[in-house]
XYZ file of C-alpha atoms in Angstrom:
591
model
C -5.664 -77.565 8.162
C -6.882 -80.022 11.301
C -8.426 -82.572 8.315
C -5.159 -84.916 7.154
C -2.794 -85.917 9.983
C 0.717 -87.084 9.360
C 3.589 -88.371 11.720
C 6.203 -86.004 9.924
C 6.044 -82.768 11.421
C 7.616 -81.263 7.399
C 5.210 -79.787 4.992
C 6.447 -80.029 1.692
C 5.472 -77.951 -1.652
C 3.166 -75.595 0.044
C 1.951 -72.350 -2.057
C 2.281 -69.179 0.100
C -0.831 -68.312 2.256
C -2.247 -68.401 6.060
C -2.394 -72.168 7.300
C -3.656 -73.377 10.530
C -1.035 -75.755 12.308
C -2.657 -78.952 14.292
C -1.254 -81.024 16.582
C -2.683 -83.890 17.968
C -1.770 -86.660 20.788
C -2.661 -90.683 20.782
C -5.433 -89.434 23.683
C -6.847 -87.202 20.885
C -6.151 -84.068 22.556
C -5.471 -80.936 19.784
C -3.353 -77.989 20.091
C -3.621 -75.381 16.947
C -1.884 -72.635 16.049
C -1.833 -70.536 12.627
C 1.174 -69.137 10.263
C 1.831 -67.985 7.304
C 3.892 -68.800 4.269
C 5.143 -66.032 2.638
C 6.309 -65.329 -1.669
C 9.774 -64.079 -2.113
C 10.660 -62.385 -5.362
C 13.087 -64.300 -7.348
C 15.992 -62.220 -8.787
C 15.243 -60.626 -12.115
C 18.306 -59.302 -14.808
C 16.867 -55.426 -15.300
C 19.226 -54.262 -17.220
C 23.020 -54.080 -18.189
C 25.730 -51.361 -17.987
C 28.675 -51.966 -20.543
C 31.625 -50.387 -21.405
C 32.517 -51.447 -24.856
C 36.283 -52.939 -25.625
C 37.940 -50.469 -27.223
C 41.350 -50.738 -29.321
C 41.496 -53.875 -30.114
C 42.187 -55.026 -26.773
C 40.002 -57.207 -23.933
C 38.748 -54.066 -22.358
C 35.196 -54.632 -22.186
C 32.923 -54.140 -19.415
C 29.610 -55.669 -18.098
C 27.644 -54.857 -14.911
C 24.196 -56.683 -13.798
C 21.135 -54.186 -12.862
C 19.567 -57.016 -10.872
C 16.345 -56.125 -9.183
C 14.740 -59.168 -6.516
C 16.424 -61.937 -5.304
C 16.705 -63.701 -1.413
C 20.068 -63.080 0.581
C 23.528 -63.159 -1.083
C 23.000 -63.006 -4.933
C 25.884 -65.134 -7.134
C 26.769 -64.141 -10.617
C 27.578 -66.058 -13.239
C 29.282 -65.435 -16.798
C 29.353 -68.199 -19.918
C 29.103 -70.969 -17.235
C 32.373 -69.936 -15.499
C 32.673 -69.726 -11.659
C 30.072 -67.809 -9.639
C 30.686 -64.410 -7.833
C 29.035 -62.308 -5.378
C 30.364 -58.920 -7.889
C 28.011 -58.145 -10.632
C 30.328 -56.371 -12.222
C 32.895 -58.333 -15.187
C 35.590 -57.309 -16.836
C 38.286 -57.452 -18.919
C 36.343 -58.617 -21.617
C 36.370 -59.391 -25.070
C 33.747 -59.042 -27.854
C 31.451 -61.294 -27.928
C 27.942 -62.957 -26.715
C 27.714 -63.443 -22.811
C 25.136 -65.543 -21.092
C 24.488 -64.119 -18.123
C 23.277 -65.966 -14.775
C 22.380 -65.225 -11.202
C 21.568 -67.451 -8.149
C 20.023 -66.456 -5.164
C 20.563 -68.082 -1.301
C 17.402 -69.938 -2.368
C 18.543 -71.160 -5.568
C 16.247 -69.101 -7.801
C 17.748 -68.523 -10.732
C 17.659 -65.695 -13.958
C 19.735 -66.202 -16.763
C 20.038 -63.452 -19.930
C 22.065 -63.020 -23.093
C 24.096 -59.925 -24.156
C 26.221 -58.681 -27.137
C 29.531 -57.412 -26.566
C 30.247 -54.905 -29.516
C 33.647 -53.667 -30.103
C 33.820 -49.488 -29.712
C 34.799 -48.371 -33.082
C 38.368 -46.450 -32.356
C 38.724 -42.465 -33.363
C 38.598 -42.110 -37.012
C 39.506 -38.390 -38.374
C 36.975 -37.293 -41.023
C 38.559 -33.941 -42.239
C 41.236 -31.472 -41.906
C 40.724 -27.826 -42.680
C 43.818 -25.513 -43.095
C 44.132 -22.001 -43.634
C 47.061 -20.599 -45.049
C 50.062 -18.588 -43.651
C 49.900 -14.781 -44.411
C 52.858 -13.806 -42.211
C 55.750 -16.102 -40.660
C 53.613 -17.610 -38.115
C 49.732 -17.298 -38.222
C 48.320 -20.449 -40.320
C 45.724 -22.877 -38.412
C 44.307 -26.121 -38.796
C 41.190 -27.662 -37.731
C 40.899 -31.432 -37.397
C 37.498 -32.915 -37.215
C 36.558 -36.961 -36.189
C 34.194 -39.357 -35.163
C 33.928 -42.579 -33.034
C 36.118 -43.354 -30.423
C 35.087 -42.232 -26.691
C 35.016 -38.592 -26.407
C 36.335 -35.945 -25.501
C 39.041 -35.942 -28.262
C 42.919 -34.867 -27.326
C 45.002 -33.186 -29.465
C 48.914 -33.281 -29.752
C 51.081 -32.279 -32.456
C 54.180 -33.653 -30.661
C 52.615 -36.710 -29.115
C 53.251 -34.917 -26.049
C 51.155 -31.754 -25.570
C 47.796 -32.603 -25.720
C 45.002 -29.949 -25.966
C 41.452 -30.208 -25.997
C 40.711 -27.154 -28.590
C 40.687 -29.672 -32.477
C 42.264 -26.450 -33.774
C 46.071 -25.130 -34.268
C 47.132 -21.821 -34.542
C 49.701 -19.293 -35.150
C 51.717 -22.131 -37.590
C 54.694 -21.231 -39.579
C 54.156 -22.816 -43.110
C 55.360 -26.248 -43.741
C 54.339 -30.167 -43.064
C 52.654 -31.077 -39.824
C 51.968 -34.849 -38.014
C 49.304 -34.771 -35.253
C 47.810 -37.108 -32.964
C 44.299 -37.929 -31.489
C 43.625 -39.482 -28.669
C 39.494 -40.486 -26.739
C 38.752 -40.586 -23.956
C 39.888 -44.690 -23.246
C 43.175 -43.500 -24.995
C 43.044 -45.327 -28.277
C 44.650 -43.118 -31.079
C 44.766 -41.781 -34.538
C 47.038 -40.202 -36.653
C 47.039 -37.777 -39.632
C 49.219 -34.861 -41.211
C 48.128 -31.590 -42.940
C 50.780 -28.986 -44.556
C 50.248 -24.923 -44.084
C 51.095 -23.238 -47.016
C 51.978 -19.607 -47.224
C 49.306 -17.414 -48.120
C 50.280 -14.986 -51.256
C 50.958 -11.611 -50.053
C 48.719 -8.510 -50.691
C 50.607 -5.714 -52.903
C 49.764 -1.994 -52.819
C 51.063 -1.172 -56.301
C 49.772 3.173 -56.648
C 48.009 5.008 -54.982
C 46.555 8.444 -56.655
C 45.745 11.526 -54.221
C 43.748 14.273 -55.307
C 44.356 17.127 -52.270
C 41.881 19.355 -50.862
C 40.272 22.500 -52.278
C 39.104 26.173 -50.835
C 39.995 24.634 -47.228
C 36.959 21.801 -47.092
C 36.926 17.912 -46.355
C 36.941 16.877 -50.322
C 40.129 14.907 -51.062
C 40.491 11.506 -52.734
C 42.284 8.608 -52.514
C 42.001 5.687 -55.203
C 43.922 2.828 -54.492
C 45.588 -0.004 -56.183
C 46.447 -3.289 -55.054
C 46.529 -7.134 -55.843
C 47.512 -10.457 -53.858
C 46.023 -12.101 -50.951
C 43.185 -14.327 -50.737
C 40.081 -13.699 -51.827
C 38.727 -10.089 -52.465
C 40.423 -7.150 -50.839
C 39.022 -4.358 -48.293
C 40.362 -0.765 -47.477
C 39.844 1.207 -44.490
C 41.818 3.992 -43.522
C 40.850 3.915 -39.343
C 41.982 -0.083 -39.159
C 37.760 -0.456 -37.971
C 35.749 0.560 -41.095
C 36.415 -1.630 -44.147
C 34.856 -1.216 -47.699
C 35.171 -3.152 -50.655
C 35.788 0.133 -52.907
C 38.797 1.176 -53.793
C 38.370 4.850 -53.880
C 38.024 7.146 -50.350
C 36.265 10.379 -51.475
C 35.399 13.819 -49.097
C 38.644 13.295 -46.736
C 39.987 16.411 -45.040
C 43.889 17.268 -45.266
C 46.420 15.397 -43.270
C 48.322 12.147 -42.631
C 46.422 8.598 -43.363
C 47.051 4.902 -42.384
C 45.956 2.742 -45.358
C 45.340 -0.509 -44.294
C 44.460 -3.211 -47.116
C 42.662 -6.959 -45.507
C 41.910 -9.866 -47.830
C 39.332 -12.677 -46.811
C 42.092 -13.960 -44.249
C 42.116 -10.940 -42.663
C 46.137 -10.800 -43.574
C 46.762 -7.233 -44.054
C 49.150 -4.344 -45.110
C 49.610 -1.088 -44.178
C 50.678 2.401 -45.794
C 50.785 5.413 -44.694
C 49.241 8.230 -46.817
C 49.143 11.952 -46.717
C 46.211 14.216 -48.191
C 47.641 17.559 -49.157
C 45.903 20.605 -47.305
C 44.171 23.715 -48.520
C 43.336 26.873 -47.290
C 40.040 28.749 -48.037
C 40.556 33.097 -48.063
C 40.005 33.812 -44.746
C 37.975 37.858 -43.961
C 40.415 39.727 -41.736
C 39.043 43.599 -40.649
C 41.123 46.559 -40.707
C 38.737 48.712 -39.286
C 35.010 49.288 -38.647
C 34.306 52.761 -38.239
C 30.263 53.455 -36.537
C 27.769 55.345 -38.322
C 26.358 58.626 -36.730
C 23.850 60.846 -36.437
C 21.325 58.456 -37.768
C 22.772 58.986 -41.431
C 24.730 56.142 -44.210
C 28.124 57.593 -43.003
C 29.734 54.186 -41.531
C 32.761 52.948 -42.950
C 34.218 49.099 -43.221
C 37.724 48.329 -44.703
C 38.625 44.625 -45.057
C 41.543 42.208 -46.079
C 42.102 39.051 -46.886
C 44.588 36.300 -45.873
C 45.262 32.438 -46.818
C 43.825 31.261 -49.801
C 45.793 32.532 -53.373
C 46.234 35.972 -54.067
C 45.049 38.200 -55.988
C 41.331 38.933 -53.866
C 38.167 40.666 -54.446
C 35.563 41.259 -52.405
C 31.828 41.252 -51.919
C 29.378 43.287 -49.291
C 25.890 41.302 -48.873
C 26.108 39.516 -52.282
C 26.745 42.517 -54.122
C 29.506 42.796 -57.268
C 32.948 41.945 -56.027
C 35.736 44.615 -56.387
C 39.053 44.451 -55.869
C 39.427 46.954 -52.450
C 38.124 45.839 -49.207
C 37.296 49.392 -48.688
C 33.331 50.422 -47.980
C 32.038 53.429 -47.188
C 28.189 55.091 -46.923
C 27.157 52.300 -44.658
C 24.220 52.508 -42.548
C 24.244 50.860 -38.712
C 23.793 47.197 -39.792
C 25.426 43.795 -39.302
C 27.294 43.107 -43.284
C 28.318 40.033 -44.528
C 31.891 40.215 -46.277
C 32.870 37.639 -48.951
C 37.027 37.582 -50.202
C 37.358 35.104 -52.798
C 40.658 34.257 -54.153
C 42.541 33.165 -57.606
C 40.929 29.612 -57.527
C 37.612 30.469 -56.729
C 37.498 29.993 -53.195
C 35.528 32.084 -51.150
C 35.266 32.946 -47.436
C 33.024 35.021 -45.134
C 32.635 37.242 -42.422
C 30.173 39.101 -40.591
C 31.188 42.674 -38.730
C 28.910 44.743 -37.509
C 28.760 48.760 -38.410
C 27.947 50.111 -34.911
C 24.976 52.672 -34.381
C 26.210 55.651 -32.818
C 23.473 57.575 -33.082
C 22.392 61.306 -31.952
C 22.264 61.962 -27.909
C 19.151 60.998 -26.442
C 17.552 63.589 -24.498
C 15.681 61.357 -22.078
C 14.355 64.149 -19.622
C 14.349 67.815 -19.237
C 13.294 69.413 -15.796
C 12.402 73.320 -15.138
C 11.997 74.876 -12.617
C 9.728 78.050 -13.336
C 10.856 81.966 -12.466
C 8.724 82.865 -9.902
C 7.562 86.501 -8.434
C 8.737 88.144 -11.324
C 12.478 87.368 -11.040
C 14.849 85.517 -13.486
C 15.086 82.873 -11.060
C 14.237 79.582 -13.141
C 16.436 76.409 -13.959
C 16.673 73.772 -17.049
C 18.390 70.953 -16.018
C 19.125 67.902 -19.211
C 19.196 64.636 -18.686
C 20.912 62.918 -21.783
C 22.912 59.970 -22.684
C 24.600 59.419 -26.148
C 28.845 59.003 -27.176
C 30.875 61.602 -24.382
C 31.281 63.645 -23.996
C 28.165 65.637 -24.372
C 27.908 69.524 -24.271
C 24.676 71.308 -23.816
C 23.601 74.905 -25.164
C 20.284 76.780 -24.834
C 19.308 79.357 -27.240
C 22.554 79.392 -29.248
C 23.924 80.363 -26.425
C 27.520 78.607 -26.587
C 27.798 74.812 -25.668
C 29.002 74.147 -22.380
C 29.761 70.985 -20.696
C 27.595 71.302 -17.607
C 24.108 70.560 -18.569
C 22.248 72.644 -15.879
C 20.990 76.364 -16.805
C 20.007 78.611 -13.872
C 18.551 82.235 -13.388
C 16.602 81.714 -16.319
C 13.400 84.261 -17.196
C 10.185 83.250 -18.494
C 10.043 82.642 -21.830
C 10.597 79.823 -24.592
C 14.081 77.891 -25.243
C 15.612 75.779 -27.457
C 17.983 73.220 -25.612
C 20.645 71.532 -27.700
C 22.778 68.391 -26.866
C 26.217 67.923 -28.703
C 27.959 64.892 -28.446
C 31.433 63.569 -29.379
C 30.942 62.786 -33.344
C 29.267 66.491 -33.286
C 25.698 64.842 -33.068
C 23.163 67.745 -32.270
C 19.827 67.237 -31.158
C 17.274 70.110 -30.054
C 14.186 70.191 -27.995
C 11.904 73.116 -27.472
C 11.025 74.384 -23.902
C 8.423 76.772 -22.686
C 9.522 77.818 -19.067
C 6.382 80.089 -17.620
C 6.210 81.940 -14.351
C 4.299 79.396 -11.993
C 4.198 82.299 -8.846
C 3.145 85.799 -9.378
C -0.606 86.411 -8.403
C -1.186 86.149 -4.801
C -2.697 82.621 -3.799
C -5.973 81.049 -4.831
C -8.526 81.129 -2.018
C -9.540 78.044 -0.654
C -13.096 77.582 -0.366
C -14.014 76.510 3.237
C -17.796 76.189 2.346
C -20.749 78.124 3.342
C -21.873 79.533 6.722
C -23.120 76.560 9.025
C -24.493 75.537 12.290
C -22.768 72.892 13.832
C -23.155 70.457 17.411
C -21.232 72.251 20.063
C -19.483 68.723 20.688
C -18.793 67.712 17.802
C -15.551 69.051 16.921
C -15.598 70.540 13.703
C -12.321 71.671 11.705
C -12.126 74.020 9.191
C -9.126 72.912 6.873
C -7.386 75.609 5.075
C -4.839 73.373 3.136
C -3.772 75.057 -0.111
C -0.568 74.225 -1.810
C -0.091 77.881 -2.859
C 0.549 79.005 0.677
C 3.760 79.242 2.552
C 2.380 80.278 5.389
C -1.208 80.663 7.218
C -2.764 83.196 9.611
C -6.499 82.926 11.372
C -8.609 85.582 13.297
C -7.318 84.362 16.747
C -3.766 84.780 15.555
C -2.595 80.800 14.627
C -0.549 79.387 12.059
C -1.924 76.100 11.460
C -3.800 74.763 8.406
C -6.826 73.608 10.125
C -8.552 75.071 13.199
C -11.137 73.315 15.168
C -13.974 75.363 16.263
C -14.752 75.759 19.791
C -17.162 78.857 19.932
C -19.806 79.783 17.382
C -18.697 83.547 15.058
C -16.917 84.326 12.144
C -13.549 82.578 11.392
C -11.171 84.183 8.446
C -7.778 82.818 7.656
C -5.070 84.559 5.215
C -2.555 82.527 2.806
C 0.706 84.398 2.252
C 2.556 82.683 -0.876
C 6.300 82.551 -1.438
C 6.376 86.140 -3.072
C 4.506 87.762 0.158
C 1.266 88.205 -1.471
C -1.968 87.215 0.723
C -5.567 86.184 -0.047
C -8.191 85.911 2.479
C -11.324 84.206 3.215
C -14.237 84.050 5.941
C -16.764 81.825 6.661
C -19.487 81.702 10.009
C -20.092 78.911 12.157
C -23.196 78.980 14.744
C -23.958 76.201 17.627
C -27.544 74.719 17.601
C -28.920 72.637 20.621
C -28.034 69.249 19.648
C -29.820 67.234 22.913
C -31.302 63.640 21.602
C -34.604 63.625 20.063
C -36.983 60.464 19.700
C -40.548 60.743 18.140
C -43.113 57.954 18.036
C -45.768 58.511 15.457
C -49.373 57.282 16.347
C -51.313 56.765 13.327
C -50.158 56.228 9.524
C -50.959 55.841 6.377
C -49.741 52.847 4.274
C -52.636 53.332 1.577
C -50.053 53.890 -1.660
C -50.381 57.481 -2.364
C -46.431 58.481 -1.003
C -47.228 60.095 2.043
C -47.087 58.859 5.735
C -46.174 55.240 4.317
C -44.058 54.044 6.926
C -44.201 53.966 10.526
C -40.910 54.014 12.220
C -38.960 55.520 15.107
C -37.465 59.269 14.457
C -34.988 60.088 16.312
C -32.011 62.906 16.124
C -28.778 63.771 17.535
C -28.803 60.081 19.333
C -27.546 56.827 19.164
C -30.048 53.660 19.580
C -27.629 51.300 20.757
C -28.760 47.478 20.981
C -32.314 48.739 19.220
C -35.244 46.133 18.940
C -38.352 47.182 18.132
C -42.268 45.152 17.918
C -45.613 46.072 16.379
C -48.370 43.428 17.741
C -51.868 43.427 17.084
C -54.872 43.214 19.127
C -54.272 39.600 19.487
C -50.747 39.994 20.344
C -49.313 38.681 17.586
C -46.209 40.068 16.114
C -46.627 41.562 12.780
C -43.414 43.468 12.616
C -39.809 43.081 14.175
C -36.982 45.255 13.401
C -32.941 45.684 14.876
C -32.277 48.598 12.302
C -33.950 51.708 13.900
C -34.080 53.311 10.588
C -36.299 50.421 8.794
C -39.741 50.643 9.283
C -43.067 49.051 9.132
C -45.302 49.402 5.259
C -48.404 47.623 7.672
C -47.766 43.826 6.261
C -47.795 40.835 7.780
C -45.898 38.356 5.503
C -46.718 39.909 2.412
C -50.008 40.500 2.592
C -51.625 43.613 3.851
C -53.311 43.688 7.539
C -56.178 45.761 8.028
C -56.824 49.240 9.699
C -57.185 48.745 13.129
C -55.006 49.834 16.648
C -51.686 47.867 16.902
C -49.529 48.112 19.748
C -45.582 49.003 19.390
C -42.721 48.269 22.295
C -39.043 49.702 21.684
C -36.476 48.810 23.859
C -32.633 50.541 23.222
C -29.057 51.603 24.792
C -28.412 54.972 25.398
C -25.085 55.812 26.704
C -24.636 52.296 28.438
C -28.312 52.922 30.034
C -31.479 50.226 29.271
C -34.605 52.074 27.761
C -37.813 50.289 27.012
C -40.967 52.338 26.034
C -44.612 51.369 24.238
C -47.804 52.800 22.874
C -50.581 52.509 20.284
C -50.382 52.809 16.921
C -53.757 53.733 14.297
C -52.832 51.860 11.323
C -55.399 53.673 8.425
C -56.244 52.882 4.953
């Protein structure tokens, strides 16, 4: 530190730190220069790995977790000769010093304890017994050791599963063997399982054809309590199977080892009466005349039988039935019943769903009936007791009043009444074409003779049509002939008038509330005001009236409110057959 000089140019047992290096001559002269002495970490034991000696023999294992240290590290075991490998082995129990050595000679020593590993020691066997020749198992269970555990029953096979299956019964050794192959040894015996015994069964079979037979079953052996299923799925501890239909069963019996036995069992069947119809005859004409005869089959003879709960009786024959869906009950010698329903059609009377006529007319036997009916074929008509026929048109009929009768195929009769009256024998109804008229020369009037009495149509001038359009001013007359050549005539007079366009401008009126001359507005006849506008301004020239509608006019108010008498001034302007009009004057407004 340029303070103590020495000849040596070695520093001995310097701390670590920045130093300042002097050199100086026999002249004096100095030269400095600094460095720096640095720590390094001596090696430290961390921790050890071991692998514990196992079997009895030198097995053991130690490795150093060494953390520090300076350049190539030397280990060190009881004393013994140093190596660069922290790992030792081959070792016995024991207490081991442990110590390292760096290149710099630091040094860390530390002590460990070598325990032995306890070898495999089995702690249980489990058996279960044999309930056929080869389905008994073991299960071995064990501690210490190095696992995983090995199995072997030969000393050859090993497995990893600690359980053995599908044994015959009789003595077994086995083996086990961890992981660092040290073993153990035990034996277990299988011993057959007693066997389960179906001594009876008692069967009660099915009655009237339903699901309610029973089984009761007995049985001992096996292990444990006993359960029954007859689908091999559903098990229950009772011994009895109640509401089972008819037919073949598996019985399978399982005790607590789930050894089984199986039997087969079959549920005698029974039939319930069964309704079987003979015939079901309709009823008709709306009356109780329907008929229903029954039989019965299956079941146990002898049957009666029942109609809609009523008394049974020993004939399936009914009779007086009305249309109506019945419900038959046979029951046989045991007291089972079935049912039926049948249905007693409705074949009513023929339904007589139109009649049109077609009236006599001029006097002559000329009308028509014609029937429109449904009902059972085939139907035959008659009108007035006249014979039934099958055609159900009548022609060259009179006026008058008939009965019409429909028969149909179960002799079914209905009747209607018809009044057939002669629609043509008068001559035709006039036609009223209005009163006499003036009309516009242009404006094409028509005088429409339309009557639906008429077959035909004849004017003054000699046409046929059913309306003529006038085209001079007289009389016109038309006649209507009808189907029966009778004729009725009428006559009616049409005059032209001078139709030329009139517009009148009033020039005073009156809007003082007493009705008359309340309204001033344009008049104006036999014209068209196309495009109309029309003002009212007063003396001022301020507009106190517009209108577009020619026919609205002005009640002398300005906004509501009334404007006094006075002279107001009016323009019009319009369209008259494509031409521009525009006209004005004065207008006395008095009150």
């Amino acid at each position: 530190n340029g303070v103590d000089f020495q000849l040596s140019n070695t520093f001995f047992g310097m701390p670590s730190g920045v130093y300042t290096m002097a050199v100086r001559d026999e002249i004096g002269c100095v030269v400095e220069e600094e460095t720096e002495i640095a720590t390094l970490d001596s090696p430290e034991i961390e921790s050890f790995s071991t692998t514990l000696p196992s079997c009895g023999n030198n097995n053991g294992v130690i490795e150093v977790n060494l953390n520090g240290g300076t350049g190539t590290v030397l280990y060190s075991i009881l004393g013994s000769n140093l190596q660069t490998s922290p790992v030792f082995q081959n070792l016995a129990p024991g207490v081991y010093n442990i110590t390292v050595q760096d290149s710099l000679g630091c040094e860390a020593s530390s002590t460990l304890t070598l325990a032995a590993q306890p070898p495999p020691q089995i702690t249980g066997i489990s058996t279960l017994p044999s309930c056929g020749p080869d389905n008994g198992m073991a299960t071995i269970t064990a501690v210490n050791g190095l696992t995983p555990y090995q199995f072997s029953l030969d000393g050859n096979i090993y497995q990893s599963s600690n359980v053995f299956s599908g044994l015959e019964p009789g003595d077994y050794d086995f083996v086990l063997m961890d992981a660092s192959g040290c073993i153990a040894e035990g034996d277990f015996t299988i011993t057959p399982s007693p066997g389960i015994s179906v001594s009876g069964l008692q069967v009660a079979p099915t009655s009237c054809g339903e699901a309610n037979g029973i089984l009761v079953v007995f049985a001992g052996g096996g292990t444990g309590n006993l359960e029954f299923s007859l689908d091999g799925v559903d098990y229950q501890s009772s011994t009895q199977f109640n509401g089972l239909a008819g037919g073949a069963y598996t019985l399978t019996v399982q005790d607590e080892l789930g050894c089984t036995v199986q039997q087969s069992v079959q549920i005698p069947a029974s039939t319930a009466p069964a309704v079987e119809v003979v015939e079901a005859i309709p009823a008709t004409c709306d009356e109780a005349n329907g008929i229903l005869e029954v039989q019965a089959s299956l079941g146990t003879g002898p049957y009666s039988f029942s109609l809609n709960g009523s008394s049974f009786q020993e004939v399936g024959l009914f009779e007086d039935l009305n249309a109506a869906t019945y419900q038959v009950t046979v029951q046989d010698a045991a007291g089972c019943t079935g049912t039926a329903n049948v249905l007693i059609e409705d074949h009513g009377p023929p339904d007589v769903l139109s009649i049109d006529v077609i009236e006599p007319t001029c006097g002559n036997a000329n009308g028509q009936i014609n029937i429109d009916a449904e009902g059972i074929g085939p139907l035959q008509y008659a009108i007035n007791e006249s014979g039934f026929q099958p055609s159900n048109e009548f022609a060259n009929l009179p006026t008058g009043t008939y009965s019409v009768m429909v028969l149909d195929a179960n002799e079914c009769l209905v009747e209607k009444t018809v009044i057939v009256l002669e629609t043509i024998s008068a001559p035709p109804t006039a036609i009223d074409m209005g009163t006499d008229t003036t009309v516009c020369p242009n404006d094409g009037f028509v005088l429409d003779a339309t009557n639906p009495e008429a077959t035909s149509y004849e004017w003054q001038n000699g046409g046929t049509v059913q309306a003529l359009q006038v085209t001079e001013p007289g009389t016109y007359s038309v006649t209507w002939e009808n189907v029966c050549g009778s004729t009725t005539s009428e006559e009616v007079t049409i005059g032209f008038i001078d139709c030329s366009c009139v517009i009148e401008k009033p020039s005073a009126f009156t809007p003082d509330g007493d009705g008359n001359n309340e309204t001033f507005r344009i008049l104006y006849q036999y014209c068209p005001l196309d495009d109309f506008h029309l003002y009212v301004f007063d003396r001022w020239g301020r507009i106190v009236f517009e209108s577009l509608d020619p026919d609205q006019g002005w009640n002398g108010t300005d906004k509501g409110k009334d404007v006094p008498s006075d002279v107001y001034l009016w323009r019009m302007t319009y369209r008259q057959d494509g031409q521009f009009f525009q006209e004005h004057g004065e207008l006395t407004l008095i009150r």
